[in-house]
CSV table of C-alpha atoms and ligand atoms in Angstrom, one decimal:
chain,number,residue,atom,x,y,z
A,1,VAL,CA,-41.6,-12.5,26.7
A,2,PHE,CA,-41.3,-15.1,23.8
A,3,PRO,CA,-38.2,-17.3,23.5
A,4,TYR,CA,-37.0,-17.9,19.9
A,5,ASP,CA,-35.0,-20.2,17.6
A,6,ARG,CA,-34.8,-17.6,14.9
A,7,LEU,CA,-35.8,-14.1,15.0
A,8,LEU,CA,-36.9,-11.6,12.0
A,9,ILE,CA,-36.8,-8.0,12.7
A,10,ALA,CA,-39.1,-6.4,10.1
A,11,THR,CA,-40.4,-3.3,11.9
A,12,GLY,CA,-40.5,-1.1,8.8
A,13,ALA,CA,-40.1,2.7,8.8
A,14,ARG,CA,-42.2,5.5,9.9
A,15,PRO,CA,-42.9,8.9,8.4
A,16,ILE,CA,-40.4,11.8,8.9
A,17,LEU,CA,-42.3,14.4,10.6
A,18,PRO,CA,-40.7,17.7,9.7
A,19,ASP,CA,-39.7,20.0,12.3
A,20,ILE,CA,-43.0,22.0,12.0
A,21,GLN,CA,-45.1,23.2,15.0
A,22,ASP,CA,-48.6,21.8,15.4
A,23,LEU,CA,-48.5,18.6,13.5
A,24,SER,CA,-51.0,17.3,16.1
A,25,LEU,CA,-53.7,19.9,15.0
A,26,PRO,CA,-57.1,18.3,13.9
A,27,GLY,CA,-57.1,18.2,10.3
A,28,VAL,CA,-53.2,17.3,9.8
A,29,HIS,CA,-52.9,13.8,8.3
A,30,ARG,CA,-49.9,11.7,7.9
A,31,LEU,CA,-49.9,9.0,5.1
A,32,HIS,CA,-48.1,5.8,6.2
A,33,THR,CA,-50.4,2.9,6.9
A,34,MET,CA,-53.8,1.6,5.6
A,35,ASN,CA,-55.3,3.0,8.7
A,36,ASP,CA,-54.0,6.6,7.8
A,37,GLY,CA,-55.7,6.3,4.4
A,38,LEU,CA,-58.9,5.1,6.0
A,39,HIS,CA,-58.9,7.8,8.6
A,40,LEU,CA,-58.3,10.4,5.9
A,41,ARG,CA,-61.0,9.2,3.8
A,42,ARG,CA,-63.5,9.4,6.8
A,43,SER,CA,-62.2,12.8,7.5
A,44,LEU,CA,-62.7,14.0,3.8
A,45,ASP,CA,-66.3,12.5,4.0
A,46,ASP,CA,-67.3,13.9,7.4
A,47,HIS,CA,-65.9,17.4,6.9
A,48,ARG,CA,-66.6,17.8,3.3
A,49,ALA,CA,-63.2,19.4,2.7
A,50,GLN,CA,-62.7,21.5,-0.1
A,51,SER,CA,-59.1,22.4,-0.3
A,52,ALA,CA,-55.9,20.5,0.8
A,53,VAL,CA,-52.1,21.3,1.3
A,54,ILE,CA,-49.9,18.3,0.7
A,55,VAL,CA,-46.3,18.7,2.5
A,56,GLY,CA,-43.9,16.8,0.4
A,57,SER,CA,-43.7,16.3,-3.5
A,58,GLY,CA,-42.2,13.0,-3.8
A,59,TYR,CA,-44.3,10.1,-5.2
A,60,ILE,CA,-46.8,9.7,-2.3
A,61,GLY,CA,-47.5,13.4,-2.2
A,62,LEU,CA,-48.1,13.4,-5.9
A,63,GLU,CA,-50.4,10.4,-6.0
A,64,MET,CA,-52.2,12.1,-3.2
A,65,ALA,CA,-52.7,15.3,-5.4
A,66,ASP,CA,-54.0,13.0,-8.1
A,67,ALA,CA,-56.5,11.3,-5.9
A,68,LEU,CA,-57.6,14.4,-4.2
A,69,THR,CA,-58.1,16.4,-7.5
A,70,HIS,CA,-60.3,13.6,-8.6
A,71,ARG,CA,-62.5,14.0,-5.7
A,72,GLY,CA,-63.0,17.7,-6.5
A,73,ILE,CA,-60.6,19.0,-3.9
A,74,SER,CA,-58.5,22.0,-4.6
A,75,VAL,CA,-54.8,21.0,-3.9
A,76,THR,CA,-51.6,22.7,-3.3
A,77,VAL,CA,-48.3,20.7,-3.2
A,78,MET,CA,-45.6,22.4,-1.1
A,79,GLY,CA,-42.2,20.7,-1.5
A,80,ARG,CA,-38.6,21.4,-0.2
A,81,SER,CA,-36.9,20.3,-3.4
A,82,THR,CA,-36.5,22.8,-6.3
A,83,VAL,CA,-38.7,20.7,-8.5
A,84,VAL,CA,-41.2,17.9,-7.7
A,85,LEU,CA,-40.2,14.2,-7.8
A,86,PRO,CA,-36.6,14.6,-7.0
A,87,THR,CA,-36.1,10.9,-7.6
A,88,VAL,CA,-35.9,11.4,-11.2
A,89,ASP,CA,-34.0,14.2,-13.3
A,90,ALA,CA,-35.2,17.7,-13.0
A,91,VAL,CA,-36.1,17.7,-16.7
A,92,PHE,CA,-38.7,15.1,-15.9
A,93,GLY,CA,-39.8,16.8,-12.7
A,94,ARG,CA,-40.6,20.0,-14.7
A,95,VAL,CA,-42.8,18.0,-17.0
A,96,VAL,CA,-44.7,16.5,-13.9
A,97,GLU,CA,-45.1,19.9,-12.5
A,98,SER,CA,-46.6,21.1,-15.7
A,99,GLU,CA,-49.0,18.2,-15.7
A,100,LEU,CA,-50.1,19.0,-12.0
A,101,ARG,CA,-50.8,22.6,-13.0
A,102,THR,CA,-52.8,21.6,-16.0
A,103,HIS,CA,-55.1,19.8,-13.8
A,104,GLY,CA,-55.6,22.6,-11.4
A,105,VAL,CA,-53.0,21.6,-8.8
A,106,ARG,CA,-51.0,24.8,-7.3
A,107,VAL,CA,-47.4,23.8,-7.0
A,108,GLU,CA,-45.0,25.5,-4.5
A,109,SER,CA,-41.5,23.9,-4.8
A,110,ALA,CA,-38.3,25.1,-3.1
A,111,ALA,CA,-40.8,25.8,-0.3
A,112,GLU,CA,-39.6,24.5,3.1
A,113,VAL,CA,-42.6,24.4,5.4
A,114,GLN,CA,-41.9,26.1,8.7
A,115,ALA,CA,-45.4,26.1,10.4
A,116,ILE,CA,-49.0,25.0,10.3
A,117,VAL,CA,-51.3,27.3,12.2
A,118,GLN,CA,-55.0,27.1,13.0
A,119,ASP,CA,-56.7,29.8,11.1
A,120,ARG,CA,-60.4,29.9,12.4
A,121,ALA,CA,-61.8,26.7,10.8
A,122,ARG,CA,-59.0,26.2,8.5
A,123,LEU,CA,-55.2,25.5,8.7
A,124,ARG,CA,-52.6,27.7,7.2
A,125,VAL,CA,-49.3,26.4,5.8
A,126,GLU,CA,-46.3,28.7,6.0
A,127,SER,CA,-42.9,28.7,4.3
A,128,ALA,CA,-40.5,31.8,4.3
A,129,LEU,CA,-42.3,33.0,1.1
A,130,THR,CA,-45.7,31.5,0.8
A,131,LYS,CA,-48.8,31.2,3.1
A,132,VAL,CA,-51.4,28.7,1.8
A,133,SER,CA,-54.9,28.0,3.7
A,134,ALA,CA,-56.7,24.8,3.4
A,135,ASP,CA,-59.3,22.6,5.3
A,136,ILE,CA,-56.8,19.7,5.6
A,137,VAL,CA,-53.1,19.2,5.4
A,138,LEU,CA,-51.3,15.9,4.4
A,139,VAL,CA,-47.8,15.2,5.4
A,140,GLY,CA,-45.8,12.8,3.2
A,141,ALA,CA,-42.1,13.9,3.6
A,142,GLY,CA,-40.2,10.6,3.5
A,143,VAL,CA,-39.6,7.9,6.1
A,144,ILE,CA,-37.0,6.9,8.5
A,145,PRO,CA,-36.3,3.3,9.6
A,146,ASN,CA,-37.8,1.7,12.7
A,147,ALA,CA,-34.3,0.5,13.9
A,148,GLU,CA,-34.7,1.0,17.7
A,149,ILE,CA,-35.6,-2.5,18.6
A,150,GLY,CA,-32.8,-3.9,16.7
A,151,ALA,CA,-30.3,-1.1,17.9
A,152,ALA,CA,-31.3,-1.9,21.6
A,153,ALA,CA,-30.4,-5.4,20.9
A,154,GLY,CA,-26.9,-4.5,19.6
A,155,VAL,CA,-27.3,-4.4,15.8
A,156,PRO,CA,-25.3,-1.5,14.4
A,157,GLY,CA,-27.0,1.3,12.4
A,158,GLY,CA,-25.7,2.4,8.9
A,159,ILE,CA,-27.2,4.7,6.6
A,160,LYS,CA,-30.0,6.6,8.0
A,161,GLY,CA,-29.8,4.6,11.0
A,162,ALA,CA,-31.1,1.6,9.3
A,163,LEU,CA,-30.1,-1.7,10.6
A,164,ARG,CA,-26.9,-3.5,9.1
A,165,VAL,CA,-27.3,-6.9,7.7
A,166,ASN,CA,-25.4,-8.9,5.1
A,167,ARG,CA,-26.8,-10.2,1.8
A,168,ARG,CA,-28.1,-13.2,3.6
A,169,MET,CA,-30.3,-10.8,5.7
A,170,GLU,CA,-28.3,-11.8,8.8
A,171,THR,CA,-27.5,-9.3,11.6
A,172,ASN,CA,-24.5,-9.5,13.6
A,173,LEU,CA,-26.5,-11.3,16.4
A,174,PRO,CA,-26.7,-15.1,16.0
A,175,HIS,CA,-30.0,-16.4,14.6
A,176,VAL,CA,-31.3,-12.8,14.3
A,177,TYR,CA,-32.4,-11.7,10.8
A,178,ALA,CA,-33.8,-8.3,9.4
A,179,ALA,CA,-35.4,-7.1,6.2
A,180,GLY,CA,-37.5,-4.5,4.7
A,181,ASP,CA,-37.8,-0.8,5.4
A,182,CYS,CA,-35.8,-1.2,8.6
A,183,VAL,CA,-32.6,-2.4,7.0
A,184,GLU,CA,-29.9,-1.2,4.7
A,185,THR,CA,-30.1,-2.3,1.1
A,186,TRP,CA,-27.5,-3.9,-1.1
A,187,HIS,CA,-27.5,-2.0,-4.4
A,188,ARG,CA,-26.6,-4.1,-7.3
A,189,VAL,CA,-25.2,-1.5,-9.5
A,190,LEU,CA,-23.5,0.5,-7.0
A,191,ARG,CA,-22.2,-2.8,-5.3
A,192,ALA,CA,-22.6,-1.1,-2.1
A,193,TYR,CA,-25.2,-0.6,0.6
A,194,THR,CA,-27.7,2.0,0.5
A,195,TYR,CA,-31.1,2.9,2.1
A,196,LEU,CA,-34.1,2.1,-0.4
A,197,PRO,CA,-37.4,1.7,1.4
A,198,LEU,CA,-39.8,0.0,-1.4
A,199,GLY,CA,-42.3,-2.8,-1.1
A,200,THR,CA,-40.6,-4.6,-4.0
A,201,THR,CA,-37.4,-4.8,-2.2
A,202,ALA,CA,-39.0,-5.7,1.2
A,203,HIS,CA,-40.7,-8.7,-0.2
A,204,LYS,CA,-37.6,-10.2,-1.7
A,205,GLN,CA,-35.6,-9.6,1.5
A,206,GLY,CA,-38.2,-11.0,3.7
A,207,ARG,CA,-38.3,-14.0,1.5
A,208,ILE,CA,-34.5,-14.7,1.7
A,209,ALA,CA,-34.5,-14.1,5.4
A,210,GLY,CA,-37.3,-16.5,6.1
A,211,GLU,CA,-35.7,-19.1,3.6
A,212,ASN,CA,-32.3,-18.8,5.3
A,213,ALA,CA,-33.9,-18.9,8.9
A,214,LEU,CA,-35.2,-22.2,7.9
A,215,GLY,CA,-31.8,-23.5,6.8
A,216,ALA,CA,-31.5,-22.4,3.1
A,217,SER,CA,-28.4,-20.3,2.0
A,218,ARG,CA,-29.8,-17.5,-0.2
A,219,GLU,CA,-28.3,-14.3,-1.0
A,220,PHE,CA,-30.3,-11.1,-1.7
A,221,GLU,CA,-29.2,-10.2,-5.4
A,222,GLY,CA,-29.7,-6.4,-5.0
A,223,SER,CA,-32.2,-3.8,-5.5
A,224,MET,CA,-31.8,-1.0,-8.3
A,225,GLY,CA,-34.4,1.3,-7.2
A,226,THR,CA,-36.7,0.4,-10.0
A,227,GLN,CA,-40.0,2.3,-9.4
A,228,VAL,CA,-43.0,3.9,-11.3
A,229,VAL,CA,-45.5,6.4,-10.3
A,230,LYS,CA,-48.7,7.6,-12.1
A,231,VAL,CA,-49.5,11.4,-11.8
A,232,PHE,CA,-52.8,12.3,-13.7
A,233,ASN,CA,-52.2,11.3,-17.3
A,234,LEU,CA,-48.4,10.5,-16.9
A,235,ALA,CA,-46.4,7.6,-15.8
A,236,ILE,CA,-42.8,8.3,-14.6
A,237,ALA,CA,-40.3,5.5,-13.9
A,238,ARG,CA,-36.7,4.8,-13.2
A,239,THR,CA,-34.2,2.0,-12.6
A,240,GLY,CA,-30.6,2.1,-11.7
A,241,LEU,CA,-28.5,5.2,-11.5
A,242,ARG,CA,-28.9,8.8,-12.7
A,243,ASP,CA,-26.1,10.6,-14.3
A,244,THR,CA,-25.0,12.6,-11.1
A,245,GLU,CA,-25.3,9.2,-8.9
A,246,ALA,CA,-23.2,7.3,-11.5
A,247,GLN,CA,-20.6,9.9,-11.3
A,248,GLU,CA,-20.4,10.0,-7.5
A,249,ALA,CA,-20.0,6.3,-7.6
A,250,GLY,CA,-16.9,6.5,-9.8
A,251,PHE,CA,-18.4,5.7,-13.3
A,252,SER,CA,-18.1,7.6,-16.5
A,253,PRO,CA,-21.8,8.4,-17.3
A,254,PHE,CA,-23.2,9.6,-20.5
A,255,THR,CA,-26.8,10.3,-20.6
A,256,VAL,CA,-29.0,10.8,-23.8
A,257,GLU,CA,-32.6,11.6,-23.9
A,258,THR,CA,-34.7,10.6,-26.9
A,259,GLU,CA,-38.4,10.7,-27.8
A,260,GLN,CA,-39.8,7.5,-29.2
A,261,LEU,CA,-43.4,6.4,-30.3
A,262,ASP,CA,-44.9,3.7,-28.1
A,263,HIS,CA,-46.3,2.0,-31.4
A,264,LYS,CA,-46.2,2.3,-35.0
A,265,ALA,CA,-47.1,5.8,-36.1
A,266,TYR,CA,-49.6,4.3,-38.8
A,267,TYR,CA,-51.6,2.8,-36.2
A,268,PRO,CA,-53.8,5.2,-34.4
A,269,GLY,CA,-53.1,6.7,-31.1
A,270,ALA,CA,-49.4,6.5,-31.0
A,271,ARG,CA,-47.9,8.2,-28.0
A,272,ARG,CA,-44.8,9.8,-27.3
A,273,LEU,CA,-42.3,8.6,-24.6
A,274,SER,CA,-39.2,10.3,-23.3
A,275,ILE,CA,-36.6,7.9,-22.4
A,276,ARG,CA,-33.3,8.9,-20.7
A,277,ILE,CA,-30.6,6.4,-20.8
A,278,THR,CA,-27.4,6.5,-18.6
A,279,GLY,CA,-24.4,4.2,-19.6
A,280,ASP,CA,-20.9,4.1,-19.0
A,281,ARG,CA,-18.6,5.7,-21.5
A,282,LYS,CA,-15.6,3.5,-20.9
A,283,THR,CA,-17.4,0.2,-20.9
A,284,GLY,CA,-20.7,0.7,-22.6
A,285,GLN,CA,-22.5,-0.9,-19.7
A,286,LEU,CA,-26.0,0.3,-18.9
A,287,LEU,CA,-26.2,2.4,-15.6
A,288,GLY,CA,-29.8,3.4,-15.5
A,289,ALA,CA,-32.9,4.7,-17.4
A,290,GLN,CA,-35.9,7.1,-16.8
A,291,ILE,CA,-39.1,7.0,-18.8
A,292,LEU,CA,-41.8,9.6,-18.8
A,293,GLY,CA,-44.9,9.3,-21.0
A,294,PRO,CA,-48.7,8.9,-21.0
A,295,TRP,CA,-49.6,6.3,-18.5
A,296,GLN,CA,-51.3,4.1,-21.0
A,297,ALA,CA,-48.0,3.8,-23.0
A,298,GLU,CA,-46.6,0.9,-21.2
A,299,VAL,CA,-44.0,2.7,-19.3
A,300,ALA,CA,-43.8,0.3,-16.6
A,301,LYS,CA,-43.2,-2.6,-18.9
A,302,ARG,CA,-40.6,-0.7,-20.7
A,303,ILE,CA,-38.6,0.3,-17.5
A,304,ASP,CA,-38.8,-3.4,-16.6
A,305,VAL,CA,-37.0,-4.3,-19.7
A,306,PHE,CA,-34.1,-1.8,-18.7
A,307,ALA,CA,-34.3,-3.3,-15.2
A,308,ALA,CA,-33.9,-7.0,-16.6
A,309,ALA,CA,-30.9,-5.6,-18.5
A,310,LEU,CA,-29.3,-3.8,-15.7
A,311,TYR,CA,-29.7,-6.9,-13.5
A,312,HIS,CA,-27.8,-8.9,-15.8
A,313,GLY,CA,-25.0,-6.2,-16.4
A,314,MET,CA,-25.6,-5.8,-19.9
A,315,THR,CA,-24.3,-3.0,-22.1
A,316,VAL,CA,-26.7,-0.5,-23.7
A,317,GLU,CA,-25.9,-1.9,-27.1
A,318,GLY,CA,-26.8,-5.4,-25.9
A,319,LEU,CA,-30.5,-4.1,-25.3
A,320,ASN,CA,-30.8,-4.4,-29.2
A,321,ASP,CA,-30.6,-8.2,-29.2
A,322,PHE,CA,-33.5,-8.8,-26.7
A,323,ASP,CA,-36.3,-10.5,-28.6
A,324,LEU,CA,-39.1,-8.2,-27.5
A,325,SER,CA,-42.9,-8.6,-28.7
A,326,TYR,CA,-44.2,-6.7,-31.5
A,327,THR,CA,-47.5,-5.9,-33.1
A,328,PRO,CA,-48.4,-2.5,-34.6
A,329,PRO,CA,-51.0,-1.3,-32.2
A,330,LEU,CA,-48.5,-2.0,-29.1
A,331,GLY,CA,-45.0,-1.7,-30.4
A,332,SER,CA,-42.5,-1.5,-33.2
A,333,PRO,CA,-39.9,-4.2,-34.6
A,334,TRP,CA,-37.4,-2.1,-32.7
A,335,ASP,CA,-39.1,-1.3,-29.5
A,336,ALA,CA,-38.9,2.2,-28.1
A,337,VAL,CA,-36.5,0.9,-25.6
A,338,GLN,CA,-34.2,-0.3,-28.4
A,339,MET,CA,-34.5,2.8,-30.5
A,340,ALA,CA,-33.5,4.8,-27.4
A,341,ALA,CA,-30.5,2.4,-26.9
A,342,GLN,CA,-29.5,2.8,-30.5
A,343,THR,CA,-29.5,6.6,-30.2
A,344,TRP,CA,-27.5,6.5,-27.1
A,345,CYS,CA,-24.8,4.3,-28.8
A,346,GLN,CA,-24.8,6.7,-31.9
A,347,ALA,CA,-24.5,9.8,-29.6
A,348,GLU,CA,-21.8,8.2,-27.6
A,349,ARG,CA,-19.8,7.3,-30.7
A,350,VAL,CA,-20.1,10.9,-32.1
A,351,THR,CA,-19.1,12.3,-28.7
A,352,TYR,CA,-16.0,10.0,-28.7
A,353,GLN,CA,-15.0,10.8,-32.1
A,354,LYS,CA,-15.3,14.6,-31.5
A,355,SER,CA,-13.2,14.1,-28.2
A,356,VAL,CA,-10.5,12.2,-30.3
A,357,GLY,CA,-10.5,14.9,-33.0
A,358,ASN,CA,-11.9,12.8,-35.9
B,1,FAD,C1,-48.4,5.5,0.8
B,1,FAD,C2,-47.4,4.6,0.6
B,1,FAD,C3,-47.3,4.1,-0.8
B,1,FAD,C4,-46.3,3.3,-1.3
B,1,FAD,N1,-46.3,2.7,-2.6
B,1,FAD,C5,-45.4,1.9,-3.0
B,1,FAD,C6,-45.2,1.4,-4.2
B,1,FAD,O1,-46.1,1.9,-5.2
B,1,FAD,N2,-44.2,0.6,-4.5
B,1,FAD,C7,-43.3,0.2,-3.6
B,1,FAD,O2,-42.4,-0.7,-4.1
B,1,FAD,N3,-43.3,0.7,-2.3
B,1,FAD,C8,-44.2,1.5,-2.0
B,1,FAD,N4,-44.3,1.9,-0.6
B,1,FAD,C9,-43.3,1.4,0.1
B,1,FAD,C10,-43.7,0.0,0.9
B,1,FAD,O3,-45.1,0.3,1.4
B,1,FAD,C11,-42.8,-0.4,1.9
B,1,FAD,O4,-41.5,-0.5,1.3
B,1,FAD,C12,-43.0,-1.7,2.5
B,1,FAD,O5,-44.4,-1.7,3.0
B,1,FAD,C13,-42.0,-2.1,3.6
B,1,FAD,O6,-42.5,-3.3,4.1
B,1,FAD,P1,-41.9,-3.7,5.6
B,1,FAD,O7,-42.6,-4.9,5.8
B,1,FAD,O8,-40.4,-3.6,5.6
B,1,FAD,O9,-42.5,-2.6,6.6
B,1,FAD,P2,-44.1,-2.3,6.8
B,1,FAD,O10,-45.0,-2.6,5.6
B,1,FAD,O11,-44.0,-0.8,7.3
B,1,FAD,O12,-44.4,-3.4,8.1
B,1,FAD,C14,-43.7,-3.0,9.4
B,1,FAD,C15,-44.7,-3.5,10.3
B,1,FAD,O13,-43.9,-3.7,11.6
B,1,FAD,C16,-44.7,-3.2,12.7
B,1,FAD,N5,-43.9,-2.7,13.7
B,1,FAD,C17,-43.1,-1.6,13.8
B,1,FAD,N6,-42.7,-1.5,14.9
B,1,FAD,C18,-43.1,-2.5,15.8
B,1,FAD,C19,-42.7,-3.1,17.0
B,1,FAD,N7,-42.0,-2.2,17.9
B,1,FAD,N8,-43.6,-4.2,17.6
B,1,FAD,C20,-44.5,-4.8,16.7
B,1,FAD,N9,-44.7,-4.4,15.4
B,1,FAD,C21,-44.0,-3.3,14.9
B,1,FAD,C22,-45.7,-2.0,12.0
B,1,FAD,O14,-46.9,-1.8,12.7
B,1,FAD,C23,-46.0,-2.7,10.7
B,1,FAD,O15,-47.1,-3.5,10.8
B,1,FAD,C24,-45.4,2.8,-0.2
B,1,FAD,C25,-45.5,3.2,1.1
B,1,FAD,C26,-46.4,4.1,1.4
B,1,FAD,C27,-46.4,4.7,2.9
């Protein structure tokens, strides 16, 4: 027993283990800790695996599909969602599916895995419509918060059972703080709590809890779900709300997708970026953005420009006032982000004029 003056609960999350029989079979791996990764690598080396099924088509499953394919392993991704990477709009998910297939990955979407069975030296993964045999199976189907310790001490659970905290990262118990994947997260755009288990958020929350535990008075400014993932030659990123999420939250969202070059066309190697901006029709406020493009095309830098604008509650139009860098090999005088913002404003004006009959 350790007495404390201040206590921080930072127990993280654990993988959701789908209701599938025989997850304990040798050759079935989960993907959460560094040790899981090292164990998987040893197992691949020792057993010279030729084929793998990945259960789960979120960002971790897709990163693993990329990594295993580079090791020469034949990969099948089986996901419950109708298209891979359900954290971005389906139109982008379909492009990612096509990228996976181009690199030899078999993609089975809308495939709820029901069983994993030993099939002589191999494993067979079964959904209602498909059966796929492989040497190894990786399970990456999301996480749930490790909230038990906090709950047992009397901290109430909220979304997905995550511990309730205020923006100072305090629980309801005196001198007890909580942060990271085990807590509910304040969403800056929604102005509400949600569950967003990300390393970026955990770092900020941990810092604020630590400072407050030492006597400071800081508030967590909120997460916007900013994230980026590389899948083969593509990078896909998002920040803020998608159209459907904005609608559910009571905004009047308007979403426009455009294609922009990452740098001036006359300089060799210009690449196309697809940019989807969601803004509020009534106020012009930026609500969210998604970008898909070749991974060398500074997708992460560009989503971070949107994230900075979103953090400061700017309008879509306001993005044009940013003094962004430019040189022909790397950008344009109006960056791709600003060109996309201009297209959003024009499209919004045209739709507005049509709606009022001008
Ligand atoms: C494969 C993978 C890739 C990821 N990639 C990204 C990424 O690219 N970008 C991003 O932003 N996020 C990413 N994440 C998410 C990110 O890793 C987590 O959000 C982050 O680690 C959460 O930090 P945390 O400190 O809350 O929890 P953790 O890092 O999970 O740490 C919790 C710790 O508490 C310990 N613990 C739990 N219960 C107890 C107990 N009862 N007693 C003692 N110790 C306990 C655990 O063993 C663990 O060491 C990824 C996650 C995974 C699994």
